[in-house]
XYZ file of C-alpha atoms in Angstrom:
255
model
C 0.000 0.000 0.000
C 1.464 3.320 -1.044
C 0.743 6.724 0.409
C 0.389 9.659 -1.919
C 2.061 12.888 -1.065
C 0.316 16.174 -1.741
C 2.178 18.152 -4.325
C 3.730 21.286 -2.854
C 2.093 24.585 -3.762
C 4.005 26.460 -6.419
C 6.008 29.331 -4.982
C 5.802 32.741 -6.575
C 8.979 33.661 -8.326
C 11.094 36.181 -6.398
C 10.832 38.692 -9.225
C 7.026 38.417 -9.244
C 6.858 39.039 -5.499
C 9.154 42.030 -5.851
C 7.036 43.511 -8.642
C 3.917 43.315 -6.455
C 5.744 45.224 -3.734
C 6.936 48.049 -5.997
C 5.509 51.430 -5.206
C 3.690 52.822 -8.275
C 4.319 56.334 -6.940
C 8.091 55.858 -6.732
C 10.060 58.305 -8.874
C 12.001 56.206 -11.349
C 13.509 58.955 -13.475
C 14.255 62.655 -13.053
C 16.230 65.147 -15.079
C 17.131 68.783 -15.491
C 15.084 70.394 -18.267
C 16.173 74.018 -18.550
C 17.446 77.054 -16.715
C 16.046 80.495 -17.414
C 17.582 83.765 -16.353
C 14.764 85.746 -17.902
C 11.092 85.214 -18.634
C 11.831 85.211 -22.368
C 14.195 82.243 -21.991
C 11.651 80.001 -20.234
C 10.773 76.905 -22.257
C 7.255 76.844 -23.744
C 4.602 75.796 -21.208
C 3.602 72.183 -21.792
C 1.889 70.705 -18.727
C 1.016 71.552 -15.128
C 3.960 72.933 -13.180
C 4.629 72.941 -9.440
C 6.921 75.725 -8.239
C 9.068 75.641 -5.100
C 9.569 78.986 -3.396
C 11.129 80.126 -0.148
C 13.933 81.980 1.528
C 17.493 81.278 0.416
C 18.401 79.085 3.397
C 15.164 77.137 3.770
C 16.378 73.843 2.263
C 14.736 73.939 -1.150
C 17.447 72.001 -2.965
C 17.538 69.221 -0.390
C 13.757 68.935 -0.407
C 13.567 68.493 -4.185
C 16.363 65.921 -4.112
C 14.539 64.015 -1.375
C 11.274 64.133 -3.299
C 12.789 62.588 -6.425
C 15.066 60.251 -4.422
C 18.256 61.523 -6.002
C 21.050 63.082 -4.018
C 22.521 65.117 -6.846
C 19.769 66.266 -9.188
C 19.770 69.711 -7.607
C 23.166 70.654 -6.273
C 23.102 72.351 -2.917
C 25.297 75.346 -2.232
C 26.930 76.512 0.981
C 26.351 80.096 -0.159
C 22.709 81.177 0.182
C 21.395 83.175 -2.762
C 23.672 81.516 -5.334
C 20.861 80.727 -7.759
C 19.966 83.557 -10.104
C 17.679 81.708 -12.476
C 14.567 79.585 -12.607
C 15.463 75.892 -12.948
C 12.985 73.400 -14.369
C 13.095 69.656 -13.723
C 10.990 66.706 -14.798
C 10.209 63.649 -12.690
C 8.486 60.441 -13.802
C 6.815 58.005 -11.425
C 6.583 54.246 -11.862
C 2.885 54.539 -12.734
C 3.735 56.810 -15.680
C 2.779 60.146 -14.124
C 5.119 62.960 -15.179
C 5.673 66.059 -13.049
C 7.172 69.417 -13.947
C 9.055 70.805 -10.929
C 10.173 74.430 -10.959
C 12.848 75.682 -8.567
C 12.526 79.450 -8.068
C 15.457 81.576 -6.852
C 15.505 81.971 -3.103
C 14.588 85.358 -1.685
C 15.549 87.236 1.461
C 19.306 87.121 0.887
C 20.684 90.610 1.519
C 24.317 90.277 0.425
C 23.385 90.860 -3.198
C 23.067 94.369 -4.573
C 19.678 96.044 -4.628
C 19.649 95.845 -8.410
C 20.256 92.077 -8.306
C 17.537 91.611 -5.704
C 15.146 93.667 -7.832
C 15.971 91.566 -10.906
C 15.314 88.318 -9.002
C 12.030 89.696 -7.662
C 10.961 90.704 -11.162
C 11.817 87.240 -12.512
C 9.915 85.417 -9.749
C 6.907 87.715 -9.893
C 6.748 87.552 -13.683
C 6.722 83.762 -13.577
C 4.115 83.572 -10.809
C 1.870 86.119 -12.465
C 2.043 84.975 -16.058
C 2.918 81.268 -16.349
C -0.268 79.707 -17.725
C 0.647 76.149 -16.702
C 1.452 76.989 -13.082
C -0.728 74.723 -10.931
C 0.676 75.269 -7.442
C 3.336 77.028 -5.422
C 4.920 75.125 -2.558
C 6.007 77.774 -0.074
C 8.846 76.351 2.008
C 9.220 77.775 5.504
C 11.776 76.810 8.152
C 9.732 74.891 10.718
C 11.763 76.422 13.540
C 11.159 80.016 12.488
C 7.679 80.125 10.991
C 6.427 82.658 8.467
C 8.498 85.784 7.955
C 7.449 89.000 6.253
C 8.934 87.929 2.894
C 6.848 84.752 3.030
C 3.678 86.674 3.851
C 4.330 89.070 0.972
C 4.663 86.131 -1.412
C 1.353 84.649 -0.234
C -0.391 88.002 -0.712
C 1.163 88.385 -4.157
C -0.025 84.956 -5.295
C -3.532 85.605 -4.009
C -3.623 89.004 -5.734
C -2.423 87.454 -9.017
C -5.382 85.132 -9.485
C -6.506 85.319 -13.100
C -9.639 83.789 -14.558
C -7.734 83.292 -17.806
C -5.673 80.476 -16.299
C -6.151 77.644 -13.850
C -6.287 78.633 -10.165
C -2.862 78.522 -8.539
C -2.936 76.651 -5.250
C -0.587 77.544 -2.428
C 0.796 74.749 -0.227
C 2.683 75.440 2.996
C 5.642 73.179 3.745
C 7.532 73.365 7.040
C 11.097 72.200 6.369
C 13.721 70.900 8.806
C 11.135 69.441 11.184
C 13.776 66.935 12.323
C 15.361 69.887 14.129
C 12.110 70.637 15.966
C 11.484 68.806 19.233
C 9.303 65.811 18.404
C 6.571 66.792 20.834
C 6.463 70.295 19.349
C 6.113 69.465 15.641
C 2.316 69.374 15.616
C 2.134 72.694 17.438
C 4.610 74.266 15.010
C 2.537 73.139 12.028
C -0.672 74.452 13.593
C 0.968 77.797 14.326
C 2.210 78.015 10.744
C -1.277 77.361 9.393
C -2.827 79.914 11.751
C -0.276 82.611 10.869
C -0.826 82.355 7.109
C -3.509 84.426 5.360
C -6.730 82.450 5.030
C -7.760 80.801 1.780
C -10.339 82.461 -0.444
C -13.119 80.498 1.251
C -11.905 81.479 4.711
C -10.341 78.137 5.624
C -6.931 77.553 7.155
C -4.064 76.436 4.960
C -2.776 73.043 6.036
C 0.976 72.909 6.632
C 2.933 69.764 5.727
C 5.975 68.937 7.835
C 9.031 67.783 5.892
C 12.539 66.573 6.684
C 15.191 65.942 4.055
C 17.159 64.043 6.693
C 14.517 61.485 7.700
C 12.216 61.672 4.649
C 9.264 62.606 6.865
C 6.464 64.211 4.876
C 7.639 62.967 1.488
C 4.538 60.847 0.866
C 2.153 63.570 2.043
C 3.837 66.093 -0.210
C 3.653 63.821 -3.249
C -0.043 63.209 -2.601
C -0.587 66.976 -2.475
C 1.376 67.451 -5.710
C -0.614 64.727 -7.428
C -3.845 66.350 -6.313
C -3.017 69.844 -7.572
C -1.661 68.535 -10.882
C -4.678 66.228 -11.259
C -2.372 63.196 -11.399
C -3.786 61.786 -8.194
C -4.349 58.328 -6.841
C -4.439 56.437 -3.570
C -1.005 56.111 -2.047
C 0.320 52.576 -1.539
C 1.500 51.589 1.908
C 5.190 51.420 1.104
C 7.608 53.633 -0.734
C 11.230 53.843 -1.550
C 13.705 52.853 -4.154
C 17.309 53.461 -4.895
C 18.329 56.891 -6.024
C 19.866 57.249 -9.460
C 22.429 59.883 -10.276
C 23.803 61.209 -13.554
C 25.397 64.348 -14.874
C 22.160 66.294 -15.337
C 22.806 68.510 -12.343
C 22.359 72.190 -11.715
C 23.331 74.326 -8.767
C 20.719 76.088 -6.667
C 20.490 77.541 -3.235
C 19.528 75.484 -0.204
């Protein structure tokens, strides 16, 4: 009398298991597109753009690098105010979504001449006022310092520049360097930032997103917000990550 053994269940191939675990929102490719020192030299508007604005030392470069999971796409500088042009980047996610990311020159750096500061202000304001594909401005604020007068002026300018001839420009508040804020105080700092900002057109508070380029905190929340404002949304998967890829498409900007 023989006993039959139950055939073992087939095991999923390692590659198949790995593919199921891949994050469709992961950025798989990013590149420098163009740098523009004047409005006339901006590339033609193609699709929805998300601009990053903030003071010269707020950590803009590090934030963009963390978002796209590449250490060297945007070169950081030890000298605040080193960027004198608008830099445009493109990022592509695993699910095929393509994002246009626009790094604006940092403001609030006083070591430049008044004429240079005026030229930068004219460049930034011209872009914010007239770029037809601008979907949102991410205003980066140091989570330890909160909104300063330059930041408030930028918010007022964006609100005053609303034009029915183009899509509404949404303003998102991002508190950077939250890893340097005491853990128990982060929520309070974000609430204070929201309360200090001018209200939205409907009277509601602007939600502030905490972000750390050191720990990656806030990266997923920020991508969800970007997907929403660019209408490339979707439900976020539970895991994220992926190795960063570096190449020579690098440009220098302020931190």
